[in-house]
CSV table of C-alpha atoms and ligand atoms in Angstrom, one decimal:
chain,number,residue,atom,x,y,z
D,1,MET,CA,92.1,38.5,-10.2
D,2,ILE,CA,89.1,36.5,-11.4
D,3,ASP,CA,91.2,34.9,-13.8
D,4,SER,CA,92.7,32.5,-10.9
D,5,ILE,CA,89.7,31.3,-9.7
D,6,GLY,CA,88.8,28.1,-11.8
D,7,GLN,CA,85.5,27.1,-13.3
D,8,ASP,CA,85.0,24.8,-10.5
D,9,VAL,CA,84.2,25.5,-6.7
D,10,TYR,CA,83.3,23.2,-3.9
D,11,VAL,CA,80.7,23.9,-1.1
D,12,ARG,CA,81.4,21.3,2.2
D,13,ILE,CA,78.2,20.0,3.4
D,14,GLN,CA,77.8,18.5,6.8
D,15,THR,CA,74.5,17.3,8.2
D,16,ASP,CA,73.4,14.5,10.9
D,17,LEU,CA,70.3,14.0,8.7
D,18,LEU,CA,69.3,14.3,5.3
D,19,VAL,CA,65.7,13.4,4.0
D,20,ILE,CA,65.4,14.2,0.1
D,21,GLY,CA,61.4,13.8,0.0
D,22,ASP,CA,61.8,10.3,-1.8
D,23,SER,CA,64.0,10.9,-4.6
D,24,ILE,CA,67.7,9.9,-2.6
D,25,MET,CA,68.8,7.1,-5.5
D,26,THR,CA,70.5,4.2,-4.1
D,27,ASP,CA,72.4,1.5,-5.5
D,28,ARG,CA,71.4,-0.9,-3.0
D,29,HIS,CA,69.9,-3.4,-6.1
D,30,HIS,CA,73.3,-4.2,-6.9
D,31,ALA,CA,74.8,-3.8,-3.5
D,32,SER,CA,72.5,-6.1,-1.8
D,33,ASN,CA,72.5,-9.3,-4.1
D,34,GLY,CA,69.0,-9.6,-3.3
D,35,ASN,CA,69.0,-10.0,0.3
D,36,TYR,CA,69.1,-6.5,1.4
D,37,GLU,CA,67.5,-5.7,4.8
D,38,ASP,CA,66.4,-2.5,5.7
D,39,ASP,CA,67.9,-2.9,9.1
D,40,ASP,CA,71.1,-4.6,8.9
D,41,PRO,CA,73.8,-2.5,10.3
D,42,GLN,CA,76.4,-4.2,7.8
D,43,ASN,CA,74.7,-2.5,4.8
D,44,GLN,CA,77.2,-0.9,2.8
D,45,ILE,CA,75.0,1.4,0.5
D,46,GLY,CA,75.8,4.2,-1.5
D,47,GLY,CA,73.9,6.6,-3.3
D,48,ILE,CA,73.1,10.0,-5.2
D,49,VAL,CA,71.4,12.8,-3.8
D,50,PRO,CA,70.0,14.7,-6.7
D,51,ALA,CA,70.7,18.3,-7.2
D,52,PHE,CA,67.1,19.6,-7.3
D,53,SER,CA,66.9,20.2,-3.7
D,54,LEU,CA,70.6,21.4,-3.5
D,55,SER,CA,69.6,24.0,-5.8
D,56,GLY,CA,66.6,25.3,-4.7
D,57,TRP,CA,68.3,25.5,-1.2
D,58,LEU,CA,71.2,27.6,-2.6
D,59,ARG,CA,68.9,29.9,-4.7
D,60,HIS,CA,66.7,30.5,-1.7
D,61,GLY,CA,69.9,31.7,0.4
D,62,MET,CA,71.0,34.0,-3.0
D,63,GLU,CA,67.7,35.3,-3.2
D,64,LYS,CA,67.9,36.7,0.6
D,65,VAL,CA,71.4,38.1,0.3
D,66,VAL,CA,70.2,40.1,-2.9
D,67,GLN,CA,66.9,41.2,-1.2
D,68,GLU,CA,69.2,42.3,1.9
D,69,LYS,CA,71.1,44.6,-0.5
D,70,GLY,CA,68.0,46.2,-1.0
D,71,ALA,CA,67.3,44.7,-4.6
D,72,THR,CA,64.7,42.4,-5.8
D,73,ALA,CA,65.4,38.7,-6.8
D,74,CYS,CA,64.2,36.7,-10.0
D,75,HIS,CA,61.0,34.8,-8.7
D,76,PRO,CA,61.8,31.3,-9.4
D,77,GLY,CA,58.1,30.6,-10.7
D,78,GLU,CA,57.3,31.1,-14.2
D,79,SER,CA,55.2,34.4,-14.6
D,80,ASN,CA,53.0,32.9,-17.2
D,81,ALA,CA,51.9,29.7,-15.2
D,82,ASN,CA,48.8,29.4,-14.0
D,83,PHE,CA,49.4,29.7,-10.1
D,84,GLN,CA,46.7,28.1,-8.0
D,85,MET,CA,47.4,30.8,-5.4
D,86,GLU,CA,47.8,33.7,-7.4
D,87,GLY,CA,47.3,36.1,-4.2
D,88,VAL,CA,50.9,34.3,-2.9
D,89,TYR,CA,52.4,35.0,-6.2
D,90,ASN,CA,51.1,38.7,-6.6
D,91,ARG,CA,52.5,38.7,-2.3
D,92,ASP,CA,56.0,37.7,-3.4
D,93,LEU,CA,55.9,40.3,-6.0
D,94,GLU,CA,55.6,42.9,-3.4
D,95,VAL,CA,58.2,41.6,-0.9
D,96,GLY,CA,61.6,41.2,-2.7
D,97,TYR,CA,61.0,39.5,-6.4
D,98,HIS,CA,60.3,40.4,-9.6
D,99,LYS,CA,58.6,38.5,-12.2
D,100,LYS,CA,61.0,35.8,-13.5
D,101,GLY,CA,62.8,37.0,-16.5
D,102,SER,CA,61.4,40.7,-16.4
D,103,CYS,CA,65.0,41.8,-15.6
D,104,VAL,CA,66.2,40.7,-19.0
D,105,GLU,CA,64.2,43.6,-20.7
D,106,ASP,CA,66.3,46.0,-18.6
D,107,VAL,CA,69.9,44.3,-18.5
D,108,ASP,CA,71.2,41.8,-21.2
D,109,ASN,CA,71.8,39.3,-18.7
D,110,GLY,CA,69.1,40.0,-16.6
D,111,CYS,CA,69.7,40.2,-12.8
D,112,VAL,CA,72.4,37.9,-11.1
D,113,ILE,CA,70.0,35.3,-10.2
D,114,PHE,CA,68.6,34.8,-13.5
D,115,ASP,CA,72.1,35.0,-15.0
D,116,LEU,CA,73.2,32.0,-12.5
D,117,PHE,CA,70.0,30.1,-12.5
D,118,GLY,CA,68.9,30.6,-16.3
D,119,GLY,CA,65.2,30.9,-17.3
D,120,PHE,CA,62.9,30.6,-20.5
D,121,GLY,CA,64.2,30.9,-23.9
D,122,ASN,CA,66.5,28.1,-23.7
D,123,ARG,CA,68.7,30.1,-21.6
D,124,PRO,CA,70.8,27.9,-19.3
D,125,GLY,CA,71.9,29.2,-15.9
D,126,LYS,CA,75.8,29.9,-15.9
D,127,VAL,CA,76.4,27.6,-12.6
D,128,MET,CA,76.1,24.1,-12.9
D,129,ARG,CA,74.5,22.2,-9.8
D,130,ARG,CA,75.7,18.5,-9.8
D,131,PRO,CA,74.4,15.9,-7.5
D,132,ILE,CA,76.2,14.5,-4.9
D,133,LYS,CA,77.5,10.7,-4.9
D,134,PHE,CA,77.8,9.4,-1.3
D,135,SER,CA,79.3,6.1,0.2
D,136,PRO,CA,79.6,4.8,3.6
D,137,VAL,CA,83.0,3.8,2.8
D,138,ARG,CA,85.0,6.9,3.2
D,139,SER,CA,88.1,5.8,1.6
D,140,SER,CA,86.5,5.4,-1.4
D,141,VAL,CA,85.0,9.2,-1.3
D,142,ASP,CA,87.0,11.4,-3.8
D,143,TYR,CA,86.0,14.8,-2.4
D,144,THR,CA,87.7,16.3,-5.7
D,145,ARG,CA,84.8,15.0,-7.5
D,146,GLY,CA,82.1,16.3,-5.3
D,147,GLN,CA,81.3,13.2,-3.5
D,148,ALA,CA,80.5,12.7,0.3
D,149,GLU,CA,80.6,10.3,3.1
D,150,GLY,CA,77.3,9.5,4.0
D,151,HIS,CA,75.1,6.4,5.5
D,152,TYR,CA,72.1,5.5,3.8
D,153,ARG,CA,68.9,4.7,6.3
D,154,ARG,CA,65.7,3.4,5.5
D,155,LEU,CA,63.6,5.0,8.1
D,156,ASN,CA,60.4,3.3,9.1
D,157,ARG,CA,57.6,4.8,10.3
D,158,ASN,CA,54.2,3.5,11.6
D,159,ILE,CA,50.9,5.3,11.5
D,160,VAL,CA,48.9,4.6,14.5
D,161,SER,CA,45.4,4.8,15.1
D,162,ARG,CA,44.2,7.8,17.4
D,163,ASN,CA,41.0,6.0,18.4
D,164,GLU,CA,41.4,4.9,22.0
D,165,GLY,CA,39.9,1.8,21.3
D,166,ASP,CA,42.0,0.6,19.0
D,167,ASN,CA,45.1,0.6,21.2
D,168,ARG,CA,47.5,2.6,18.6
D,169,GLN,CA,46.9,-0.5,16.0
D,170,PRO,CA,49.2,0.5,13.1
D,171,LEU,CA,47.5,1.7,10.2
D,172,ARG,CA,50.1,1.9,7.7
D,173,ASN,CA,53.8,2.0,7.6
D,174,VAL,CA,55.4,4.9,5.8
D,175,GLY,CA,59.2,4.3,4.7
D,176,LEU,CA,61.5,7.2,4.0
D,177,ASP,CA,65.0,7.4,2.3
D,178,ALA,CA,67.5,9.3,4.5
D,179,VAL,CA,71.5,9.9,4.7
D,180,GLY,CA,72.9,10.3,8.2
D,181,ASN,CA,76.6,11.6,9.1
D,182,PHE,CA,76.7,13.0,6.0
D,183,ASP,CA,80.1,15.0,5.2
D,184,GLY,CA,80.9,16.1,1.8
D,185,ALA,CA,81.7,18.6,-1.3
D,186,TRP,CA,79.0,19.9,-3.5
D,187,HIS,CA,80.8,20.5,-6.8
D,188,LEU,CA,79.4,23.4,-8.8
D,189,SER,CA,80.7,24.4,-11.9
D,190,PHE,CA,80.8,28.0,-13.4
D,191,ARG,CA,80.2,28.1,-17.3
D,192,GLU,CA,81.5,31.7,-17.1
D,193,VAL,CA,83.1,32.8,-14.0
D,194,LYS,CA,82.4,36.6,-13.1
D,195,PRO,CA,83.3,38.0,-10.1
D,196,GLU,CA,79.9,38.7,-8.8
D,197,PHE,CA,78.8,35.3,-9.1
D,198,VAL,CA,81.9,34.0,-6.6
D,199,ALA,CA,81.0,36.6,-4.5
D,200,LEU,CA,77.2,36.1,-4.3
D,201,LEU,CA,78.1,32.2,-3.7
D,202,ALA,CA,80.3,33.0,-0.5
D,203,GLU,CA,77.6,35.4,0.9
D,204,ALA,CA,74.9,33.2,0.2
D,205,ILE,CA,76.8,30.0,1.7
D,206,ASP,CA,77.5,32.1,4.9
D,207,TYR,CA,73.9,33.1,5.2
D,208,LEU,CA,72.7,29.6,4.9
D,209,ASP,CA,75.0,28.5,7.4
D,210,ALA,CA,74.0,31.3,10.0
D,211,HIS,CA,70.5,30.1,9.4
D,212,LYS,CA,70.8,26.4,9.4
D,213,THR,CA,68.4,25.9,12.0
D,214,ASP,CA,65.6,28.4,10.4
D,215,PHE,CA,62.9,26.5,9.0
D,216,MET,CA,63.2,27.9,5.6
D,217,HIS,CA,66.9,27.4,5.2
D,218,GLN,CA,66.9,23.7,5.8
D,219,LEU,CA,67.6,21.2,3.1
D,220,GLY,CA,65.4,18.4,1.9
D,221,GLY,CA,62.4,17.2,3.5
D,222,ALA,CA,61.6,16.1,7.4
D,223,ARG,CA,62.5,19.5,8.4
D,224,ASN,CA,59.8,19.2,11.0
D,225,PHE,CA,61.9,16.6,12.7
D,226,GLY,CA,65.1,18.1,12.4
D,227,GLY,CA,66.3,16.7,8.6
D,228,GLY,CA,68.4,19.2,7.2
D,229,ILE,CA,70.2,21.4,9.5
D,230,VAL,CA,73.0,22.1,7.2
D,231,ASP,CA,76.7,23.2,8.5
D,232,CYS,CA,78.0,24.7,5.0
D,233,GLU,CA,81.1,26.4,4.1
D,234,LEU,CA,82.7,27.8,0.6
D,235,VAL,CA,85.7,25.9,0.4
D,236,ASN,CA,88.8,28.5,-0.5
D,237,PRO,CA,88.7,28.7,-4.4
D,238,LEU,CA,92.3,29.2,-4.5
D,239,TYR,CA,92.8,25.9,-2.9
D,240,ASN,CA,94.2,23.0,-5.6
D,241,GLU,CA,92.9,19.7,-5.4
D,242,THR,CA,95.4,18.2,-2.9
D,243,GLU,CA,94.6,21.3,-0.2
D,244,LEU,CA,90.4,20.5,-1.0
D,245,SER,CA,91.0,16.7,0.1
D,246,ARG,CA,93.0,18.1,3.1
D,247,VAL,CA,89.9,20.1,3.9
D,248,PHE,CA,88.0,16.6,4.6
D,249,ASP,CA,91.0,14.8,6.2
D,250,ARG,CA,90.3,14.6,10.0
D,251,GLY,CA,94.0,13.6,10.5
D,252,LYS,CA,95.5,16.2,8.8
D,253,GLY,CA,95.2,20.2,9.4
D,254,ALA,CA,95.7,23.2,7.1
D,255,THR,CA,99.1,23.9,5.9
D,256,ASN,CA,100.9,27.3,6.2
D,257,LYS,CA,100.4,27.7,2.3
D,258,MET,CA,96.8,26.8,3.0
D,259,ASP,CA,96.6,29.5,5.8
D,260,ASP,CA,98.3,32.0,3.7
D,261,LYS,CA,95.6,31.5,0.7
D,262,VAL,CA,92.7,32.0,3.5
D,263,GLU,CA,94.2,35.6,4.2
D,264,GLN,CA,94.8,36.0,0.6
D,265,TRP,CA,90.9,35.1,0.1
D,266,GLU,CA,89.6,37.0,2.6
D,267,ASN,CA,91.5,40.2,2.3
D,268,GLU,CA,92.0,40.4,-1.3
D,269,TYR,CA,89.7,38.3,-3.5
D,270,LEU,CA,86.5,38.6,-1.7
D,271,PRO,CA,86.3,42.2,-1.1
D,272,GLU,CA,87.0,43.0,-5.1
D,273,PHE,CA,84.6,40.5,-6.0
D,274,GLN,CA,81.6,41.7,-3.3
D,275,ALA,CA,82.3,45.0,-4.7
D,276,ALA,CA,81.4,43.8,-8.0
D,277,LEU,CA,78.6,42.1,-6.6
D,278,VAL,CA,76.9,45.4,-5.2
D,279,GLU,CA,77.3,47.2,-8.2
D,280,ARG,CA,75.9,44.3,-10.4
D,281,VAL,CA,72.5,44.0,-8.1
D,282,GLU,CA,72.4,48.2,-8.3
D,283,GLU,CA,71.9,47.6,-12.1
D,284,ILE,CA,68.4,46.4,-11.7
B,1,ZN,ZN1,65.8,38.8,-12.5
């Protein structure tokens, strides 16, 4: 059954506002021809959402799924790191984590989280998380290449004086890179496809979608201001490229063939993969 799942899977991500620290990369330097104005609505600027925040967000969802099955997850921090807050690290180890890589001593490939994300000893993770390229021009977005429609905005905030006598005099200006009205496909590639990987991905994405307004499970920065509330969904791994594109086409619904695949996925594939995940999680 796992043979009919390709290496490439896609997660649909939709959000009104995404702020990735200050690390959204834009192509405004060549789009603007030197005349770039932050607040010009005519800006046709695209860019890239790097994979770091996406990866952390996904990993956190996967850790939760593993923990809810009664197992512990690999701690994301190196166990030999000089933690500034050792108490926090040790507390983590009591609530659902084991030391990063300690699982390798028990089982060859380590726990499922370690297997997917990799760790020390130059061991690459078996899931490659790609950045998402976004563009405001829907017709130029190729979802099969893990791209998104998204509208880059530079947000400016004035930090004003709180002193009454200053009459809210601005002290400094803070700029923030943001993407609005984001809708696209996050492309993940398995270096090795295992049933438990696919099941864990499916369950983690469900978990993240169900907990999208929890502070812990929002994506990127500005979370106190409603940034990073993400609707997410694993695109049916049985879909071909045409069907994948159709998911994002507002003008077209699912075909009968697609409906059949949904049923197949939910009734045959997913339960079998989930059984493999339960077995794998019980190893550690
Ligand atoms: Zn582990």
